[in-house]
């Protein structure tokens, strides 16, 4: 089983010395054990402590934010301060690494959410808190959380799942089919994301366009009020997703999810 080294200088038995120590330990492990999903190259840690930028690939310049937790990955993950997170995402796209470990440092899950899906939409503002600065002044600090439950499973590419490593080929193939989004026009990306989310929420391997329309047309109409032909848009996005291998057509009106 993969595990975080207990001999690391910031580890003390089975406990870590606070959140900052956990961050240092998990970043060190990731840089030494995880490869870039885009080009297979090794990852490096950023020297500066920049919000939402923990690691990067020197070969292809992909940036990665790492979030680690020993709690169950269910609803939310603590983010940076809300304003700092939004600013970082505005400056450029960032991929999200998520690491889950147990109390004895065993790593049970490690995954990446590609930058196309790590957007402002999944960062939620939480209540303001008073924080003391080094000069003893008090200022308000607004925390943000990453809504992990808003990220469909098909958007999460696993390196380690329930303690088992995925093969390099599985990881790179999963990354490859998502790459088509990089070439998509921004005005269509929202539609592709929404149809992928709808397919995920169907909780079915096989489905029809009519089922998608009946279940999600009201939601899509509210989200895109200027579009007067939701059914045609659904069919168009299904054709695009079929071309990139996200789904496959098994009969004239039936599709099957592949991821």
Coordinates of N, CA and C in Angstrom, one line a residue:
X1 N 0.8 -1.2 0.0 CA 0.0 0.0 0.0 C 0.9 1.2 0.0
X2 N 0.6 2.3 -0.8 CA 1.3 3.5 -0.8 C 1.1 4.2 0.6
X3 N 2.1 4.9 1.1 CA 2.0 5.6 2.3 C 2.9 6.8 2.4
X4 N 2.6 7.7 3.3 CA 3.4 8.8 3.5 C 4.5 8.4 4.5
X5 N 5.7 8.8 4.3 CA 6.9 8.3 5.1 C 6.7 8.9 6.5
X6 N 6.7 8.0 7.5 CA 6.6 8.4 8.9 C 8.0 8.9 9.4
X7 N 9.1 8.6 8.6 CA 10.4 9.1 9.0 C 10.7 10.5 8.6
X8 N 9.7 11.1 7.9 CA 9.9 12.5 7.5 C 10.1 13.4 8.7
X9 N 11.0 14.4 8.7 CA 11.3 15.2 9.8 C 10.1 16.0 10.4
X10 N 9.0 16.1 9.6 CA 7.9 16.9 10.2 C 6.8 15.9 10.7
X11 N 7.1 14.6 10.7 CA 6.1 13.6 11.2 C 6.5 13.2 12.6
X12 N 5.6 13.0 13.5 CA 5.8 12.6 14.8 C 4.9 11.5 15.2
X13 N 5.4 10.3 15.1 CA 4.5 9.1 15.4 C 3.4 9.0 14.4
X14 N 2.2 9.0 14.8 CA 1.0 9.0 13.9 C 0.3 10.3 13.8
X15 N 0.9 11.4 14.3 CA 0.3 12.7 14.2 C 1.2 13.7 13.5
X16 N 0.6 14.6 12.8 CA 1.4 15.7 12.2 C 1.3 16.9 13.0
X17 N 2.3 17.8 12.8 CA 2.3 19.0 13.6 C 1.5 20.1 12.9
X18 N 0.2 20.0 12.8 CA -0.7 21.0 12.3 C -0.8 21.0 10.8
X19 N -1.8 21.8 10.3 CA -2.1 21.8 8.9 C -0.9 22.1 8.0
X20 N 0.0 23.1 8.4 CA 1.1 23.4 7.5 C 2.1 22.2 7.4
X21 N 2.2 21.5 8.4 CA 3.1 20.3 8.4 C 2.5 19.2 7.4
X22 N 1.2 19.1 7.5 CA 0.5 18.1 6.6 C 0.7 18.6 5.2
X23 N 0.6 19.8 4.9 CA 0.8 20.4 3.6 C 2.2 20.1 3.1
X24 N 3.2 20.3 3.9 CA 4.6 20.1 3.5 C 4.8 18.6 3.2
X25 N 4.3 17.7 4.1 CA 4.5 16.3 3.9 C 3.8 15.7 2.6
X26 N 2.6 16.1 2.4 CA 1.8 15.6 1.2 C 2.4 16.2 -0.1
X27 N 2.8 17.4 -0.1 CA 3.5 18.0 -1.3 C 4.8 17.3 -1.6
X28 N 5.5 17.0 -0.5 CA 6.8 16.3 -0.7 C 6.6 14.9 -1.3
X29 N 5.6 14.2 -0.8 CA 5.2 12.8 -1.3 C 4.8 12.9 -2.7
X30 N 3.9 13.8 -3.1 CA 3.4 14.0 -4.4 C 4.5 14.2 -5.4
X31 N 5.4 15.2 -5.1 CA 6.5 15.5 -6.0 C 7.4 14.3 -6.3
X32 N 7.5 13.4 -5.3 CA 8.4 12.3 -5.5 C 7.7 11.0 -6.0
X33 N 6.4 11.0 -6.1 CA 5.7 9.7 -6.4 C 4.7 9.9 -7.6
X34 N 4.3 11.1 -7.9 CA 3.2 11.3 -8.9 C 3.8 12.0 -10.1
X35 N 3.4 11.5 -11.3 CA 3.9 12.1 -12.6 C 2.8 13.0 -13.1
X36 N 3.2 13.9 -14.0 CA 2.3 14.8 -14.7 C 1.3 13.9 -15.6
X37 N 0.0 14.1 -15.5 CA -0.9 13.3 -16.3 C -0.9 13.7 -17.7
X38 N -0.3 14.8 -18.1 CA -0.4 15.3 -19.4 C 0.8 14.8 -20.3
X39 N 2.0 14.7 -19.6 CA 3.2 14.3 -20.4 C 4.1 13.3 -19.8
X40 N 3.7 12.7 -18.6 CA 4.5 11.7 -17.9 C 5.7 12.2 -17.1
X41 N 6.0 13.5 -17.2 CA 7.2 14.1 -16.6 C 7.0 14.2 -15.1
X42 N 8.2 14.3 -14.4 CA 8.2 14.5 -13.0 C 7.7 15.8 -12.6
X43 N 7.1 16.0 -11.4 CA 6.6 17.2 -10.9 C 7.6 17.9 -9.9
X44 N 7.5 19.2 -9.9 CA 8.4 20.0 -9.0 C 7.5 20.8 -8.1
X45 N 8.0 21.1 -6.9 CA 7.2 22.0 -6.0 C 7.5 23.5 -6.3
X46 N 6.5 24.3 -6.2 CA 6.8 25.7 -6.3 C 7.5 26.2 -5.1
X47 N 8.5 27.1 -5.4 CA 9.3 27.6 -4.3 C 8.5 28.6 -3.5
X48 N 7.8 29.5 -4.2 CA 7.0 30.5 -3.4 C 5.7 29.9 -3.0
X49 N 5.2 30.4 -1.9 CA 3.9 29.9 -1.3 C 2.8 30.7 -2.0
X50 N 2.4 30.3 -3.2 CA 1.4 31.0 -4.0 C 0.1 30.2 -3.9
X51 N -1.0 31.0 -3.6 CA -2.3 30.3 -3.5 C -2.7 29.5 -4.8
X52 N -3.2 28.3 -4.6 CA -3.6 27.4 -5.7 C -2.5 27.0 -6.6
X53 N -1.3 27.1 -6.2 CA -0.2 26.6 -7.1 C 0.9 25.9 -6.2
X54 N 0.8 24.6 -6.0 CA 1.7 23.9 -5.2 C 2.8 23.2 -6.0
X55 N 2.4 22.6 -7.1 CA 3.3 21.9 -7.9 C 3.2 22.2 -9.4
X56 N 4.2 21.9 -10.2 CA 4.2 22.2 -11.6 C 5.0 21.2 -12.4
X57 N 4.7 21.1 -13.7 CA 5.5 20.3 -14.6 C 6.4 21.2 -15.4
X58 N 7.7 21.0 -15.3 CA 8.7 21.8 -16.0 C 8.6 21.6 -17.5
X59 N 8.1 20.4 -17.9 CA 8.1 20.0 -19.3 C 7.0 20.7 -20.1
X60 N 5.8 20.6 -19.5 CA 4.6 21.1 -20.2 C 3.9 22.3 -19.5
X61 N 4.5 22.7 -18.4 CA 4.0 23.9 -17.7 C 2.6 23.8 -17.1
X62 N 2.1 22.6 -16.9 CA 0.9 22.4 -16.2 C 1.1 22.8 -14.7
X63 N 0.1 23.4 -14.1 CA 0.2 23.8 -12.7 C -0.9 23.0 -11.9
X64 N -0.5 22.7 -10.6 CA -1.4 21.8 -9.8 C -1.5 22.4 -8.4
X65 N -2.8 22.4 -7.9 CA -3.1 22.7 -6.5 C -3.3 21.3 -5.9
X66 N -2.7 21.1 -4.7 CA -2.9 19.9 -3.9 C -3.7 20.1 -2.7
X67 N -4.8 19.3 -2.5 CA -5.6 19.3 -1.3 C -5.5 17.9 -0.7
X68 N -5.2 17.8 0.6 CA -5.1 16.5 1.2 C -5.9 16.5 2.5
X69 N -6.5 15.3 2.8 CA -7.3 15.2 3.9 C -7.3 13.7 4.4
X70 N -7.5 13.5 5.7 CA -7.7 12.2 6.2 C -9.1 11.9 6.5
X71 N -10.0 12.9 6.2 CA -11.4 12.7 6.3 C -12.0 12.1 5.0
X72 N -13.2 11.6 5.1 CA -13.9 11.1 4.0 C -14.1 12.1 2.9
X73 N -13.8 11.8 1.7 CA -14.0 12.8 0.6 C -15.4 12.7 0.1
X74 N -16.2 13.6 0.7 CA -17.7 13.5 0.4 C -18.2 14.8 -0.2
X75 N -18.3 15.8 0.6 CA -19.0 17.0 0.2 C -18.1 18.2 -0.1
X76 N -17.3 18.6 0.9 CA -16.4 19.8 0.7 C -15.0 19.5 1.0
X77 N -14.1 20.3 0.5 CA -12.6 20.3 0.8 C -12.3 21.7 1.1
X78 N -11.6 21.9 2.2 CA -11.1 23.3 2.6 C -10.2 23.9 1.5
X79 N -10.6 25.1 1.1 CA -9.7 25.8 0.1 C -8.9 26.9 0.8
X80 N -8.2 27.7 0.0 CA -7.6 28.9 0.5 C -8.7 29.9 0.9
X81 N -8.2 31.1 1.3 CA -9.2 32.2 1.4 C -9.9 32.4 0.1
X82 N -11.2 32.7 0.2 CA -12.0 32.7 -1.0 C -11.5 33.7 -2.1
X83 N -11.2 34.9 -1.7 CA -10.7 35.9 -2.6 C -9.4 35.5 -3.3
X84 N -8.5 34.9 -2.5 CA -7.2 34.4 -3.1 C -7.4 33.3 -4.1
X85 N -8.4 32.4 -3.8 CA -8.7 31.3 -4.7 C -9.2 31.8 -6.0
X86 N -10.2 32.7 -6.0 CA -10.8 33.3 -7.2 C -9.7 34.0 -8.0
X87 N -8.9 34.8 -7.3 CA -7.9 35.5 -8.1 C -6.9 34.6 -8.8
X88 N -6.5 33.5 -8.1 CA -5.6 32.5 -8.7 C -6.2 31.9 -9.9
X89 N -7.4 31.5 -9.9 CA -8.1 30.9 -11.0 C -8.3 31.9 -12.2
X90 N -8.4 33.2 -11.8 CA -8.5 34.2 -12.9 C -7.2 34.4 -13.6
X91 N -6.1 34.2 -12.9 CA -4.8 34.4 -13.5 C -4.4 33.3 -14.5
X92 N -5.0 32.1 -14.3 CA -4.7 31.0 -15.2 C -5.3 29.7 -14.8
X93 N -5.5 28.7 -15.7 CA -6.1 27.5 -15.3 C -5.2 26.6 -14.4
X94 N -5.8 25.9 -13.5 CA -5.0 25.1 -12.5 C -5.7 23.7 -12.4
X95 N -4.9 22.7 -12.4 CA -5.4 21.3 -12.1 C -5.5 21.1 -10.6
X96 N -6.4 20.3 -10.2 CA -6.6 20.0 -8.8 C -6.2 18.6 -8.5
X97 N -5.2 18.4 -7.6 CA -4.9 17.1 -7.0 C -5.6 16.9 -5.7
X98 N -6.1 15.7 -5.4 CA -6.8 15.4 -4.2 C -6.2 14.2 -3.6
X99 N -5.7 14.2 -2.4 CA -5.0 13.1 -1.7 C -5.8 12.8 -0.5
X100 N -6.1 11.5 -0.3 CA -6.8 11.0 0.9 C -5.9 10.0 1.6
X101 N -5.7 10.2 2.9 CA -4.8 9.3 3.7 C -5.5 8.9 5.0
X102 N -5.1 7.8 5.5 CA -5.7 7.3 6.8 C -4.8 7.8 8.0
X103 N -5.2 7.5 9.2 CA -4.5 7.9 10.4 C -3.1 7.4 10.5
X104 N -2.8 6.2 9.8 CA -1.5 5.6 9.9 C -0.7 6.0 8.6
X105 N -1.1 7.1 7.9 CA -0.4 7.6 6.8 C -0.6 6.8 5.5
X106 N -1.4 5.8 5.5 CA -1.7 5.0 4.3 C -2.5 5.8 3.3
X107 N -2.0 5.9 2.1 CA -2.8 6.7 1.1 C -3.8 5.8 0.4
X108 N -5.0 6.2 0.6 CA -6.1 5.4 0.1 C -6.6 5.9 -1.3
X109 N -6.5 7.2 -1.5 CA -7.0 7.7 -2.8 C -6.1 8.9 -3.2
X110 N -5.8 8.9 -4.5 CA -5.2 10.1 -5.1 C -5.7 10.3 -6.5
X111 N -6.2 11.5 -6.8 CA -6.8 11.8 -8.1 C -6.5 13.2 -8.5
X112 N -6.8 13.4 -9.8 CA -6.7 14.7 -10.4 C -8.0 15.2 -11.0
X113 N -8.4 16.4 -10.8 CA -9.5 17.0 -11.5 C -8.9 18.0 -12.5
X114 N -9.0 17.7 -13.8 CA -8.4 18.6 -14.8 C -8.9 20.0 -14.7
X115 N -8.0 20.9 -15.2 CA -8.3 22.3 -15.0 C -9.6 22.8 -15.7
X116 N -10.1 22.1 -16.7 CA -11.3 22.5 -17.3 C -12.5 22.4 -16.4
X117 N -12.4 21.6 -15.3 CA -13.4 21.4 -14.4 C -13.2 22.1 -13.0
X118 N -11.9 22.5 -12.8 CA -11.6 23.2 -11.5 C -11.8 24.7 -11.8
X119 N -13.0 25.1 -11.6 CA -13.4 26.5 -11.9 C -14.1 27.2 -10.7
X120 N -14.4 28.4 -10.9 CA -15.0 29.2 -9.8 C -16.3 28.7 -9.3
X121 N -17.0 27.9 -10.2 CA -18.3 27.4 -9.9 C -18.3 26.4 -8.8
X122 N -17.2 25.8 -8.6 CA -17.2 24.7 -7.5 C -16.5 25.3 -6.2
X123 N -16.2 26.6 -6.2 CA -15.6 27.2 -5.0 C -16.7 28.0 -4.3
X124 N -17.0 27.7 -3.1 CA -18.1 28.3 -2.3 C -17.6 29.2 -1.2
X125 N -18.2 30.4 -1.1 CA -17.8 31.3 0.0 C -18.4 30.9 1.3
X126 N -17.6 30.9 2.4 CA -18.1 30.6 3.7 C -18.0 31.8 4.6
X127 N -18.4 31.7 5.8 CA -18.5 32.9 6.7 C -17.2 33.6 7.0
X128 N -17.2 34.9 7.2 CA -16.0 35.6 7.5 C -15.5 35.3 8.9
X129 N -14.2 35.3 9.1 CA -13.6 35.1 10.4 C -12.6 36.2 10.7
X130 N -12.5 36.5 12.0 CA -11.5 37.5 12.3 C -10.1 36.8 12.5
X131 N -9.1 37.4 11.9 CA -7.8 36.8 11.9 C -6.8 37.8 12.4
X132 N -5.9 37.4 13.3 CA -4.8 38.3 13.8 C -3.6 38.2 12.9
X133 N -3.1 39.4 12.4 CA -1.9 39.4 11.6 C -0.7 39.6 12.5
X134 N 0.5 39.6 11.9 CA 1.7 39.6 12.7 C 1.8 41.0 13.4
X135 N 1.3 42.0 12.9 CA 1.3 43.3 13.6 C 0.2 43.5 14.6
X136 N -0.5 42.4 14.8 CA -1.6 42.3 15.8 C -2.9 43.1 15.4
X137 N -2.9 43.5 14.2 CA -4.2 44.1 13.7 C -5.1 42.9 13.4
X138 N -6.4 43.3 13.5 CA -7.5 42.3 13.2 C -8.1 42.6 11.9
X139 N -8.2 41.6 11.0 CA -8.9 41.8 9.7 C -9.8 40.6 9.5
X140 N -10.8 40.8 8.6 CA -11.8 39.8 8.3 C -11.2 38.9 7.2
X141 N -11.4 37.6 7.3 CA -10.9 36.6 6.4 C -12.0 35.7 6.0
X142 N -12.3 35.7 4.7 CA -13.4 34.9 4.2 C -12.8 33.6 3.6
X143 N -13.2 32.5 4.2 CA -12.7 31.2 3.7 C -13.6 30.7 2.6
X144 N -13.0 29.8 1.7 CA -13.7 29.2 0.7 C -13.6 27.7 0.8
X145 N -14.5 27.0 0.3 CA -14.4 25.5 0.2 C -14.7 25.0 -1.2
X146 N -14.1 23.9 -1.5 CA -14.3 23.3 -2.8 C -15.4 22.3 -2.7
X147 N -16.5 22.5 -3.5 CA -17.6 21.6 -3.4 C -17.3 20.4 -4.2
X148 N -16.7 19.4 -3.5 CA -16.3 18.2 -4.1 C -17.5 17.4 -4.7
X149 N -18.6 17.6 -4.0 CA -19.8 16.9 -4.5 C -20.4 17.4 -5.8
X150 N -19.9 18.6 -6.2 CA -20.4 19.1 -7.5 C -19.5 18.6 -8.7
X151 N -18.5 17.9 -8.4 CA -17.6 17.3 -9.4 C -18.0 15.9 -9.7
X152 N -18.6 15.6 -10.9 CA -19.0 14.3 -11.2 C -17.8 13.3 -11.2
X153 N -18.1 12.1 -10.9 CA -17.0 11.1 -10.8 C -16.2 10.9 -12.1
X154 N -16.9 11.1 -13.3 CA -16.3 10.9 -14.5 C -15.2 12.1 -14.8
X155 N -15.3 13.1 -14.0 CA -14.3 14.2 -14.1 C -13.1 14.0 -13.3
X156 N -13.1 12.9 -12.5 CA -12.0 12.7 -11.5 C -11.1 11.5 -12.1
X157 N -9.9 11.8 -12.3 CA -9.0 10.8 -12.9 C -8.1 10.2 -11.7
X158 N -8.3 8.9 -11.4 CA -7.7 8.3 -10.3 C -6.3 7.8 -10.6
X159 N -5.3 8.1 -9.8 CA -4.0 7.5 -9.7 C -4.1 6.3 -8.8
X160 N -4.7 6.5 -7.6 CA -4.9 5.5 -6.6 C -6.3 5.5 -6.2
X161 N -6.9 4.3 -6.2 CA -8.3 4.2 -5.9 C -8.5 3.1 -4.8
X162 N -8.9 3.4 -3.6 CA -9.0 2.5 -2.5 C -7.8 1.7 -2.3
X163 N -6.6 2.4 -2.3 CA -5.3 1.8 -2.1 C -4.7 1.1 -3.2
X164 N -5.3 1.0 -4.4 CA -4.8 0.3 -5.5 C -4.4 1.3 -6.6
X165 N -3.1 1.2 -7.1 CA -2.6 2.1 -8.2 C -3.3 1.7 -9.5
X166 N -3.7 2.8 -10.2 CA -4.1 2.6 -11.6 C -2.8 2.5 -12.5
X167 N -2.9 1.9 -13.7 CA -1.8 1.8 -14.5 C -1.5 3.2 -15.2
X168 N -0.3 3.4 -15.6 CA 0.0 4.6 -16.3 C -0.8 4.8 -17.6
X169 N -1.1 3.7 -18.3 CA -1.9 3.8 -19.5 C -3.3 4.2 -19.2
X170 N -3.9 3.7 -18.1 CA -5.3 4.1 -17.7 C -5.3 5.6 -17.4
X171 N -4.3 6.1 -16.7 CA -4.3 7.5 -16.3 C -4.2 8.4 -17.5
X172 N -3.2 8.0 -18.4 CA -3.0 8.9 -19.6 C -4.1 8.8 -20.6
X173 N -4.8 7.7 -20.7 CA -5.9 7.6 -21.6 C -7.1 8.4 -21.1
X174 N -7.3 8.3 -19.8 CA -8.4 9.1 -19.2 C -8.2 10.6 -19.4
X175 N -6.9 11.0 -19.3 CA -6.5 12.4 -19.5 C -6.7 12.8 -21.0
X176 N -6.4 11.9 -21.8 CA -6.3 12.2 -23.3 C -7.7 12.6 -23.8
X177 N -8.8 11.9 -23.4 CA -10.1 12.2 -24.0 C -10.6 13.5 -23.5
X178 N -10.1 14.0 -22.4 CA -10.6 15.3 -21.8 C -9.9 16.4 -22.6
X179 N -8.7 16.1 -23.2 CA -7.9 17.2 -23.9 C -8.7 17.9 -24.9
X180 N -9.8 17.3 -25.5 CA -10.5 18.0 -26.6 C -11.1 19.3 -26.0
X181 N -11.4 19.4 -24.7 CA -12.0 20.6 -24.2 C -11.1 21.8 -24.3
X182 N -9.8 21.5 -24.4 CA -8.8 22.6 -24.5 C -9.0 23.4 -25.9
X183 N -9.5 22.6 -26.9 CA -9.6 23.2 -28.2 C -11.1 23.7 -28.4
X184 N -12.0 23.5 -27.5 CA -13.3 23.9 -27.7 C -13.4 25.4 -27.5
X185 N -14.4 26.0 -28.2 CA -14.7 27.4 -28.0 C -15.3 27.6 -26.6
X186 N -14.8 28.6 -25.9 CA -15.3 28.9 -24.6 C -16.8 29.0 -24.5
X187 N -17.5 29.5 -25.5 CA -18.9 29.7 -25.4 C -19.7 28.3 -25.5
X188 N -19.0 27.2 -25.9 CA -19.6 25.9 -26.0 C -19.2 25.1 -24.8
X189 N -18.2 25.4 -24.1 CA -17.7 24.6 -23.0 C -18.7 24.4 -21.9
X190 N -19.5 25.5 -21.6 CA -20.5 25.4 -20.6 C -21.5 24.3 -20.9
X191 N -21.9 24.3 -22.2 CA -22.9 23.3 -22.6 C -22.3 21.8 -22.5
X192 N -21.1 21.6 -22.9 CA -20.5 20.3 -22.8 C -20.4 19.9 -21.3
X193 N -20.0 20.8 -20.4 CA -19.9 20.5 -19.0 C -21.3 20.1 -18.5
X194 N -22.3 20.9 -18.8 CA -23.6 20.6 -18.3 C -24.2 19.3 -18.8
X195 N -24.0 19.0 -20.0 CA -24.5 17.7 -20.5 C -23.7 16.5 -19.9
X196 N -22.4 16.7 -19.7 CA -21.7 15.6 -19.0 C -22.2 15.5 -17.6
X197 N -22.5 16.6 -16.9 CA -23.0 16.5 -15.6 C -24.4 15.8 -15.5
X198 N -25.2 16.1 -16.5 CA -26.5 15.5 -16.6 C -26.4 14.0 -16.8
X199 N -25.5 13.6 -17.7 CA -25.3 12.2 -17.9 C -24.8 11.5 -16.6
X200 N -23.9 12.1 -15.9 CA -23.5 11.6 -14.6 C -24.6 11.4 -13.6
X201 N -25.5 12.4 -13.6 CA -26.6 12.4 -12.6 C -27.7 11.5 -13.0
X202 N -27.7 10.9 -14.2 CA -28.6 9.9 -14.6 C -28.5 8.6 -13.8
X203 N -27.2 8.4 -13.4 CA -26.9 7.2 -12.6 C -27.3 5.9 -13.4
X204 N -27.1 6.0 -14.7 CA -27.3 4.9 -15.6 C -26.2 4.7 -16.6
X205 N -25.9 3.5 -16.9 CA -24.8 3.3 -17.9 C -25.4 3.6 -19.3
X206 N -26.6 3.2 -19.6 CA -27.2 3.4 -20.9 C -28.4 4.3 -20.7
X207 N -28.6 5.2 -21.7 CA -29.6 6.2 -21.7 C -29.9 6.7 -23.1
X208 N -31.0 7.4 -23.2 CA -31.5 8.0 -24.5 C -31.5 9.5 -24.4
X209 N -31.4 10.2 -25.5 CA -31.5 11.7 -25.5 C -32.9 12.1 -24.9
X210 N -33.9 11.4 -25.1 CA -35.2 11.7 -24.6 C -35.2 11.7 -23.1
X211 N -34.6 10.7 -22.5 CA -34.5 10.6 -21.1 C -33.7 11.9 -20.5
X212 N -32.7 12.2 -21.2 CA -31.9 13.4 -20.7 C -32.8 14.7 -20.8
X213 N -33.5 14.8 -21.9 CA -34.4 16.0 -22.1 C -35.5 16.0 -21.0
X214 N -36.2 14.9 -20.8 CA -37.3 14.9 -19.8 C -36.8 15.2 -18.4
X215 N -35.6 14.8 -18.1 CA -35.2 14.9 -16.7 C -34.5 16.3 -16.5
X216 N -33.9 16.8 -17.5 CA -33.1 18.0 -17.2 C -33.4 19.3 -18.1
X217 N -34.4 19.2 -18.9 CA -34.8 20.3 -19.8 C -35.1 21.5 -19.0
X218 N -35.9 21.4 -17.9 CA -36.3 22.6 -17.1 C -35.0 23.3 -16.5
X219 N -34.1 22.5 -16.1 CA -32.9 23.1 -15.5 C -32.0 23.8 -16.6
X220 N -31.9 23.1 -17.7 CA -31.1 23.7 -18.8 C -31.8 25.0 -19.4
X221 N -33.1 25.0 -19.4 CA -33.8 26.2 -19.9 C -33.6 27.4 -19.0
X222 N -33.6 27.1 -17.7 CA -33.3 28.2 -16.7 C -31.9 28.7 -16.8
X223 N -31.0 27.8 -17.1 CA -29.6 28.1 -17.2 C -29.2 28.8 -18.5
X224 N -29.9 28.4 -19.6 CA -29.7 29.0 -20.9 C -31.0 29.5 -21.5
X225 N -31.6 30.6 -20.9 CA -32.9 31.1 -21.3 C -33.0 31.6 -22.8
X226 N -31.8 31.9 -23.4 CA -31.9 32.4 -24.8 C -31.9 31.3 -25.8
X227 N -31.7 30.0 -25.3 CA -31.7 28.9 -26.3 C -33.2 28.4 -26.3
X228 N -33.7 28.4 -27.5 CA -35.1 27.9 -27.7 C -35.3 26.5 -28.2
X229 N -34.2 25.8 -28.3 CA -34.2 24.4 -28.8 C -33.3 23.5 -28.0
X230 N -33.7 23.3 -26.8 CA -32.8 22.5 -25.9 C -32.6 21.1 -26.4
X231 N -33.6 20.5 -27.0 CA -33.5 19.1 -27.5 C -32.4 19.0 -28.5
X232 N -32.4 19.9 -29.5 CA -31.4 19.9 -30.5 C -30.0 20.1 -29.9
X233 N -29.9 21.0 -28.9 CA -28.6 21.2 -28.3 C -28.1 20.0 -27.6
X234 N -29.0 19.3 -26.9 CA -28.6 18.0 -26.3 C -28.1 17.0 -27.3
X235 N -28.8 16.9 -28.4 CA -28.3 15.9 -29.5 C -27.0 16.3 -30.0
X236 N -26.7 17.6 -30.2 CA -25.5 18.1 -30.7 C -24.3 17.8 -29.8
X237 N -24.5 18.0 -28.5 CA -23.5 17.8 -27.5 C -23.2 16.3 -27.4
X238 N -24.2 15.4 -27.5 CA -24.0 14.0 -27.4 C -23.2 13.5 -28.6
X239 N -23.4 14.1 -29.8 CA -22.6 13.8 -30.9 C -21.1 14.1 -30.7
X240 N -20.9 15.3 -30.1 CA -19.5 15.7 -29.8 C -18.8 14.8 -28.8
X241 N -19.6 14.4 -27.8 CA -19.1 13.5 -26.7 C -18.8 12.1 -27.3
X242 N -19.6 11.7 -28.3 CA -19.4 10.4 -28.9 C -18.1 10.4 -29.7
X243 N -17.8 11.5 -30.4 CA -16.6 11.7 -31.2 C -15.3 11.5 -30.4
X244 N -15.4 12.1 -29.1 CA -14.2 12.0 -28.3 C -14.1 10.8 -27.4
X245 N -15.1 9.9 -27.5 CA -15.1 8.6 -26.8 C -15.6 8.7 -25.4
X246 N -16.3 9.8 -25.0 CA -16.8 9.8 -23.7 C -18.1 8.9 -23.6
X247 N -18.8 8.8 -24.6 CA -20.0 7.9 -24.7 C -19.9 7.2 -26.1
X248 N -20.6 6.1 -26.2 CA -20.7 5.4 -27.5 C -22.2 5.1 -27.8
X249 N -22.5 5.1 -29.1 CA -23.9 4.8 -29.5 C -24.0 3.3 -29.8
X250 N -25.0 2.7 -29.1 CA -25.1 1.2 -29.3 C -26.4 0.9 -30.1
X251 N -27.2 1.9 -30.4 CA -28.3 1.8 -31.3 C -28.7 3.2 -31.7
X252 N -29.7 3.4 -32.5 CA -30.0 4.7 -33.1 C -30.3 5.7 -32.0
X253 N -31.0 5.3 -30.9 CA -31.4 6.3 -29.9 C -30.8 5.9 -28.5
X254 N -29.9 5.0 -28.4 CA -29.3 4.6 -27.1 C -27.8 4.8 -27.1
X255 N -27.4 5.5 -26.0 CA -26.0 5.8 -25.8 C -25.5 5.0 -24.5
X256 N -24.2 4.7 -24.5 CA -23.6 4.1 -23.3 C -22.5 4.9 -22.8
X257 N -22.4 5.1 -21.5 CA -21.2 5.8 -20.9 C -20.0 4.9 -21.0
X258 N -18.9 5.5 -21.3 CA -17.6 4.8 -21.3 C -16.7 5.1 -20.1
X259 N -17.1 6.2 -19.4 CA -16.3 6.7 -18.2 C -17.2 7.0 -17.1

